[in-house]
GROMACS .gro file of C-alpha atoms in nm:
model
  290
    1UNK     CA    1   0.000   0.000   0.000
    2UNK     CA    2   0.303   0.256   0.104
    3UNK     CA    3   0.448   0.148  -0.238
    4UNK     CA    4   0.786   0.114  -0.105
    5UNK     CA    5   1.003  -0.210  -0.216
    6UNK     CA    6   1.395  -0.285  -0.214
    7UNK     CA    7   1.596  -0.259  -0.468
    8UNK     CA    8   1.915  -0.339  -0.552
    9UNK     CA    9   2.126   0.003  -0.606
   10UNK     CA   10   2.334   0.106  -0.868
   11UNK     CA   11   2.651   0.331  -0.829
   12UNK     CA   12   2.849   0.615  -0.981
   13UNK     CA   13   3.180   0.525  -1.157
   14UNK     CA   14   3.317   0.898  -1.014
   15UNK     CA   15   3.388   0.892  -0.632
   16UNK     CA   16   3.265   0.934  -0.393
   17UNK     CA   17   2.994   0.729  -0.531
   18UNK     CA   18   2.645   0.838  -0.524
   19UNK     CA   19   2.379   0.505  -0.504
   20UNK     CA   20   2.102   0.539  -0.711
   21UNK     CA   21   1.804   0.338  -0.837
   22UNK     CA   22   1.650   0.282  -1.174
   23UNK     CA   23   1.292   0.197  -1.235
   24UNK     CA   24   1.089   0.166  -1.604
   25UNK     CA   25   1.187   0.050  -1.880
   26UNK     CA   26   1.043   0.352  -2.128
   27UNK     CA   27   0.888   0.726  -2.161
   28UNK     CA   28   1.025   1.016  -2.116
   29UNK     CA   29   1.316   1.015  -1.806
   30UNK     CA   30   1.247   1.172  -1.474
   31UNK     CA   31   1.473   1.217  -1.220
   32UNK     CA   32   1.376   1.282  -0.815
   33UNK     CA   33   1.597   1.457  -0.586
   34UNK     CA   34   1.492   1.442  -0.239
   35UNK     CA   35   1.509   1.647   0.113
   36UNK     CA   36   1.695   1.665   0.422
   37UNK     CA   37   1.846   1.376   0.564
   38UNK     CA   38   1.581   1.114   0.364
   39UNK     CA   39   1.703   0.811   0.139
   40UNK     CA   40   1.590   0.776  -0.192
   41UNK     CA   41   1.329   0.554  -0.116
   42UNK     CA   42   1.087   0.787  -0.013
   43UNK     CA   43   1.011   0.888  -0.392
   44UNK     CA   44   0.862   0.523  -0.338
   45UNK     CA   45   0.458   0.671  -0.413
   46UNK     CA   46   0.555   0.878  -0.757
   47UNK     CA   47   0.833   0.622  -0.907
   48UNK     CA   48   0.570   0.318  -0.828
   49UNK     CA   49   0.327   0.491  -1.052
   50UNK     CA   50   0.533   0.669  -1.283
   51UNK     CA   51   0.751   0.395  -1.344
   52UNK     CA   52   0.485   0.246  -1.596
   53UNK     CA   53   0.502   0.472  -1.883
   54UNK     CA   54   0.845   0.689  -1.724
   55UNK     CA   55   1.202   0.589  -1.693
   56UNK     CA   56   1.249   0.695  -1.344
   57UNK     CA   57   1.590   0.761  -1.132
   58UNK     CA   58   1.574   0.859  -0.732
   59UNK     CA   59   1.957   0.859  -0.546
   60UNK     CA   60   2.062   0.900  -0.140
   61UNK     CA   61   2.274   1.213  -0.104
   62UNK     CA   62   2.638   1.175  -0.009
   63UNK     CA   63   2.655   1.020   0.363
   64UNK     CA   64   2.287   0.902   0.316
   65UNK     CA   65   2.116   0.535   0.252
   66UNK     CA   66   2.385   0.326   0.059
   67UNK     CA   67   2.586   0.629  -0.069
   68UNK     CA   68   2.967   0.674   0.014
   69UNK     CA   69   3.008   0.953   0.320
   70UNK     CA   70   3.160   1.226   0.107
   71UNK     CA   71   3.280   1.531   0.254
   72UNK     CA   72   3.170   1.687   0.562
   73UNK     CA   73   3.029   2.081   0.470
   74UNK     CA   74   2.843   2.055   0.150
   75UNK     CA   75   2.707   2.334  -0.079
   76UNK     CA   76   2.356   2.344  -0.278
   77UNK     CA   77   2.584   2.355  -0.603
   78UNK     CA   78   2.828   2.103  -0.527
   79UNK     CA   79   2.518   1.883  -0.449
   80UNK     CA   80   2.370   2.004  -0.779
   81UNK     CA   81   2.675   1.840  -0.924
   82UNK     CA   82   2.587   1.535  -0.766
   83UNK     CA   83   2.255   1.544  -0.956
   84UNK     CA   84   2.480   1.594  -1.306
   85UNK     CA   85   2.650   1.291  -1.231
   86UNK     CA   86   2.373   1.076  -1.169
   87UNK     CA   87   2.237   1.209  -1.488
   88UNK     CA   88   2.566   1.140  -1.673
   89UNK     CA   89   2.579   0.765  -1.533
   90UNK     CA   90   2.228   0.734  -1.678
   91UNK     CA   91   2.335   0.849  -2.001
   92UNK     CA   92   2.004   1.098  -1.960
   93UNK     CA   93   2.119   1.425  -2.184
   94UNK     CA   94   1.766   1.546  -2.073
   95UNK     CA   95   1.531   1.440  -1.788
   96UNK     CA   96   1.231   1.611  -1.603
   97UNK     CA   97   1.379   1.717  -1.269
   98UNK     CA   98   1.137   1.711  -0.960
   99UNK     CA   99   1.290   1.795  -0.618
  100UNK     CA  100   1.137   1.808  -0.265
  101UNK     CA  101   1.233   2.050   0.015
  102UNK     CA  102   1.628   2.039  -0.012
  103UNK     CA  103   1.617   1.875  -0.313
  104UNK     CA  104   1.408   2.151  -0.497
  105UNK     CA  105   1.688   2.385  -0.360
  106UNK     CA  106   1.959   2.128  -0.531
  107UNK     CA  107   1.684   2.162  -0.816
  108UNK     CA  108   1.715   2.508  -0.880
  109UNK     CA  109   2.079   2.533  -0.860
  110UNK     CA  110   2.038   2.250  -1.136
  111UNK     CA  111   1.838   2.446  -1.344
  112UNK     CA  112   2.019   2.735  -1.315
  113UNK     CA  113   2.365   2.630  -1.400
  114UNK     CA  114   2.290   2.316  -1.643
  115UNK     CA  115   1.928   2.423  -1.821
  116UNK     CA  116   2.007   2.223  -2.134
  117UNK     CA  117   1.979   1.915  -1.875
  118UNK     CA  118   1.633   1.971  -1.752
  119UNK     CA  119   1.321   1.891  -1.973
  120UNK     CA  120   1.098   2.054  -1.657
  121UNK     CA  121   1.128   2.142  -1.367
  122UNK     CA  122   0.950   2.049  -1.073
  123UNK     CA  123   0.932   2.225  -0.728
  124UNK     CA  124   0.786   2.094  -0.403
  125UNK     CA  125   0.747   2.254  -0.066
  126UNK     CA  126   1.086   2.432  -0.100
  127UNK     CA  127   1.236   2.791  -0.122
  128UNK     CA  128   1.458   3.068  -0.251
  129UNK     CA  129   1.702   3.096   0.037
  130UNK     CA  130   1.509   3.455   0.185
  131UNK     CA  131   1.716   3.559   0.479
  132UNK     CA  132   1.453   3.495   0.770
  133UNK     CA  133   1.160   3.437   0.583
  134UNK     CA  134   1.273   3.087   0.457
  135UNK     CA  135   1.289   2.988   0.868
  136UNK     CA  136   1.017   2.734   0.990
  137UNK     CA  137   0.750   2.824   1.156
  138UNK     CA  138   0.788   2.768   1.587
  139UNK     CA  139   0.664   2.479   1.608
  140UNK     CA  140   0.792   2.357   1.298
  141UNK     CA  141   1.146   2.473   1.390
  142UNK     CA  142   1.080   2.298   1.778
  143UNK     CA  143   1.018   1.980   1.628
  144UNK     CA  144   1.324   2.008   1.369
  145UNK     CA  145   1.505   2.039   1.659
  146UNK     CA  146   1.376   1.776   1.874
  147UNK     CA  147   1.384   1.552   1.587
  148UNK     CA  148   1.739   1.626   1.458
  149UNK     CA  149   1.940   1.553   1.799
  150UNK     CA  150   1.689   1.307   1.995
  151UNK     CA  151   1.748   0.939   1.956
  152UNK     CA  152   1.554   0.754   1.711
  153UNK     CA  153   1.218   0.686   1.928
  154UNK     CA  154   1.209   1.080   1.953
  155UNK     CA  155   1.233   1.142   1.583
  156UNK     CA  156   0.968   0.863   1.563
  157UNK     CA  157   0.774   1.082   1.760
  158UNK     CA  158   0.853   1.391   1.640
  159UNK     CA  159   0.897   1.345   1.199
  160UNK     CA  160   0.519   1.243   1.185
  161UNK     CA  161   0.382   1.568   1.363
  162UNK     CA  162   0.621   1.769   1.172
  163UNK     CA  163   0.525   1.627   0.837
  164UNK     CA  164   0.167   1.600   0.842
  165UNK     CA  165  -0.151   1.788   0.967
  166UNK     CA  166  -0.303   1.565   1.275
  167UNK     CA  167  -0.637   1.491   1.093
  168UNK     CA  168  -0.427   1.276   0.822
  169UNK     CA  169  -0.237   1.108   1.091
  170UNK     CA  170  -0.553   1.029   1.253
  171UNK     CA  171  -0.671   0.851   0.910
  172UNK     CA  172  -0.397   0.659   0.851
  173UNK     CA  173  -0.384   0.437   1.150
  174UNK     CA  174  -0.084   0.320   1.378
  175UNK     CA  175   0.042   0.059   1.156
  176UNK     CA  176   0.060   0.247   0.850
  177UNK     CA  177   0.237   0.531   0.979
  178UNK     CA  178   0.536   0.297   1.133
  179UNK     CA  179   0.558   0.150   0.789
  180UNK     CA  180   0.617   0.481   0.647
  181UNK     CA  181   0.833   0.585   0.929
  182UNK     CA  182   1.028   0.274   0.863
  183UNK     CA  183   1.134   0.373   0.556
  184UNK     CA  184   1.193   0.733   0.604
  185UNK     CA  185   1.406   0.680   0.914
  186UNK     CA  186   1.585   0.416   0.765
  187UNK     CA  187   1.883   0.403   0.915
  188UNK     CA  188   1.975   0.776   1.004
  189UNK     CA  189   2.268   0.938   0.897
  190UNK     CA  190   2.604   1.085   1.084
  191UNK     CA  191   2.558   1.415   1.269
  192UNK     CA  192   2.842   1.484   1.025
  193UNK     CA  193   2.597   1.437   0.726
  194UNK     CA  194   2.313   1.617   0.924
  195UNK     CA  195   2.545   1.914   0.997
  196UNK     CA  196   2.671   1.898   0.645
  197UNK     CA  197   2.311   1.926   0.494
  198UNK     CA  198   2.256   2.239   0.732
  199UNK     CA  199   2.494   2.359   0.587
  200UNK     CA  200   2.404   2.372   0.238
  201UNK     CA  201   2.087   2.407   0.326
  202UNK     CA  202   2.170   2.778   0.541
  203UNK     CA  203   2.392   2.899   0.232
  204UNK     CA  204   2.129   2.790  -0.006
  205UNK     CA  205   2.037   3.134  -0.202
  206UNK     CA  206   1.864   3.136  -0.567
  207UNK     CA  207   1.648   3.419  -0.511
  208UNK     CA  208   1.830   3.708  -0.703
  209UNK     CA  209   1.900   3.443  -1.006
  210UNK     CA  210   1.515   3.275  -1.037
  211UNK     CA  211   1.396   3.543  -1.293
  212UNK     CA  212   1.663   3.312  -1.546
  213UNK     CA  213   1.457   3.031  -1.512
  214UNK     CA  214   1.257   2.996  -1.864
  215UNK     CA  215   1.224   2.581  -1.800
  216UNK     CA  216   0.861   2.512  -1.796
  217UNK     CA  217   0.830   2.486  -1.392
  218UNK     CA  218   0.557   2.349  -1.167
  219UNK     CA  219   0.525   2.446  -0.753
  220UNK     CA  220   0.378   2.240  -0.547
  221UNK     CA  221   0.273   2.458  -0.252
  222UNK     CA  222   0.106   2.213   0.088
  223UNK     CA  223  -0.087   2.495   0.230
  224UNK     CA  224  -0.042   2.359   0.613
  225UNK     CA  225   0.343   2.298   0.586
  226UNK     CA  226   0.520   2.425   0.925
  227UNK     CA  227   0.874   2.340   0.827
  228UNK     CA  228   0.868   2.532   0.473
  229UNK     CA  229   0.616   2.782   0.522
  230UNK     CA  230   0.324   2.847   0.208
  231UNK     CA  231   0.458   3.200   0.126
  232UNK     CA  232   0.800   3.051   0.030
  233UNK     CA  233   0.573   2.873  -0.258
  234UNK     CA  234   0.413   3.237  -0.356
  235UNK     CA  235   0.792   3.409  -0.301
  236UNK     CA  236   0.917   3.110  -0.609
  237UNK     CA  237   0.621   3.228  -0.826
  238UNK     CA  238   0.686   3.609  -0.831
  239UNK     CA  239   1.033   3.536  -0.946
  240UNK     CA  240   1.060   3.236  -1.196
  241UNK     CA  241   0.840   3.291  -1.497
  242UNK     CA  242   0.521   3.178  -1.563
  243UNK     CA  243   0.546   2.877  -1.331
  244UNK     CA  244   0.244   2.706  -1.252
  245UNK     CA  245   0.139   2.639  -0.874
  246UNK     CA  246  -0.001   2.325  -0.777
  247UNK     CA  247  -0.190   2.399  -0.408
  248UNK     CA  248  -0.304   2.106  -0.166
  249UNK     CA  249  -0.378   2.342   0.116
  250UNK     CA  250  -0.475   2.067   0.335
  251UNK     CA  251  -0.127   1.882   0.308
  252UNK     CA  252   0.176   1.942   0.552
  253UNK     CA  253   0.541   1.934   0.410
  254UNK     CA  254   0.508   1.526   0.372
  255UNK     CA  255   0.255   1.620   0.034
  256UNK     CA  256   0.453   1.340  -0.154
  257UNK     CA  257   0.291   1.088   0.035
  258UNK     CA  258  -0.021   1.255   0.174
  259UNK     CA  259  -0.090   1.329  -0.179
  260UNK     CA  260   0.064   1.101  -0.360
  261UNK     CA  261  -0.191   1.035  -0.677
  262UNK     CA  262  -0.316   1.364  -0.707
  263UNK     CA  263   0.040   1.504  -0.684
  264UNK     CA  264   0.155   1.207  -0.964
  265UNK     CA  265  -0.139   1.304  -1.198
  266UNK     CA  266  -0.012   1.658  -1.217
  267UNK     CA  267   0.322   1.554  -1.270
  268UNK     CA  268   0.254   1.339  -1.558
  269UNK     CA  269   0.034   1.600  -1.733
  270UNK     CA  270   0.314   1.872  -1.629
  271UNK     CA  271   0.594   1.626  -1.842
  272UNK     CA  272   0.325   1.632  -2.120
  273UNK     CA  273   0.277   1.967  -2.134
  274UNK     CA  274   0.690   2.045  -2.131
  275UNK     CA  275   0.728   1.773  -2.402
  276UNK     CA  276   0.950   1.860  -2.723
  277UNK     CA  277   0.684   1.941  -3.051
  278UNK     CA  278   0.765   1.790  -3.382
  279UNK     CA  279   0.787   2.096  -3.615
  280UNK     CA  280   0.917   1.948  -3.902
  281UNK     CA  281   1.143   1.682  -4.105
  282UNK     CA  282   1.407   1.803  -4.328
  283UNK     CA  283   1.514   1.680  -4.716
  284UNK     CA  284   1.766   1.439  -4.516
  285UNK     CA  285   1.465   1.274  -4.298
  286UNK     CA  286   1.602   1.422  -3.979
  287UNK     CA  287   1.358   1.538  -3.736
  288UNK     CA  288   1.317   1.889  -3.579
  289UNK     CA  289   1.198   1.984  -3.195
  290UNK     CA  290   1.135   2.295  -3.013
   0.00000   0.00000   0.00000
């Protein structure tokens, strides 16, 4: 039902090696770059659907899942790099790019450095880098902070309250939300990783560069998201053009999951939509795209 399953990783040829995991075996490539501290595996709702008619790619970060460590303080573009490589070792010249929290941040740098790599662009529950205004909201900051240095029963605790709105944890039931959990948690990574992430994450500033963006974008903005706040959503929108927002304003930062088909539905008509056109075949019978 959580549409998670094992499988086996591939790995980089460059060092350190980045694991990653293929999935489809046609349509257009898509590649899924995910948050803070969270395997792969947690793409496990969109590549399970989107696998059937997509060739689909998610990867653990550096220090993450079954990735090697890799340095300690990383940077939003050096983790953008990352994303290049895994792209390269796919032999994808193109893919549509969707990335979640930190990962839409590792998105953008993407975007904005290698555009000629990214067929879309997808943003979820992420931000610009404001000074201040990208912070959580209290209680979304107190239960980062609980989460990040208590043990594992406290982010157990903690990760589900600061993920979803209580009326959805109420629906899913006890045993469903440990499943998830499982898989989430994994096995954590090093506080060096953790730190690492923070990092990136604090340096992490696209704002002034956004309006360069002209890669057909979608933002997905979960209206009851404590650690990302909603306005970081409308801040993206002013400044990369014409991007289309996608709202679930009953969804916390976890939309992936909580709203996993409706969220997959829009992303498949959102590749459609950012699909090359046939224009025309020349005397030589090669074929033109815009």
């Amino acid at each position: 039902m959580l549409g998670f399953r094992p499988v086996t990783p591939h790995f980089t040829w460059s060092h350190p090696r980045l694991a990653y995991r293929r999935f489809g075996e046609q349509g257009p490539p898509v590649l899924f770059v995910m948050g803070f501290g969270m395997p792969g595996a947690v793409w496990g709702p969109q590549v399970d659907d989107l696998r059937a008619d997509h060739r689909c790619c998610h990867y653990d970060h550096l220090g993450v899942g079954d990735s090697d460590r890799g340095p300690f303080l990383r940077t939003i573009p050096a983790m953008a790099d990352d994303a290049v490589r895994i792209l390269d070792d796919l032999s994808w010249d193109r893919a549509h790019v969707v990335g979640v929290s930190m990962g839409g941040m590792i998105a953008q740098e993407l975007v904005l450095r290698s555009s000629d790599r990214c067929q879309s662009l997808t943003l979820v529950a992420t931000h610009g880098g404001a000074p201040i205004a990208s912070w959580p909201t209290p209680r979304g900051m107190g239960l980062f902070i609980r989460g990040l240095f208590g043990g594992r029963k406290t982010r157990m605790k903690t990760l589900p309250r600061l993920l979803y709105p209580q009326e959805f944890l109420d629906s899913m039931g006890d045993e469903a939300l440990r499943a998830h959990l499982n898989v989430r948690l994994g096995e954590p990574p090093a506080l060096r990783t953790v730190l690492g992430q923070l990092h990136a994450v604090w340096r992490h500033s696209t704002e002034s560069r956004l309006s360069q963006i002209d890669t057909p974008t979608l933002l997905v903005r979960p209206g009851r998201d404590i650690l990302i706040r909603p306005t970081q959503t409308d801040r993206l929108a002013e400044r990369i053009p014409n991007a289309e927002v996608l709202r679930f304003d009953d969804a916390g930062h976890g939309v992936t999951f909580q709203k996993a088909a409706e969220l997959n539905a829009a992303l498949r008509a959102h590749f459609v939509r950012s699909a090359p056109t046939i224009v025309e075949s020349t005397a030589d019978g090669a074929t033109l795209f815009f």
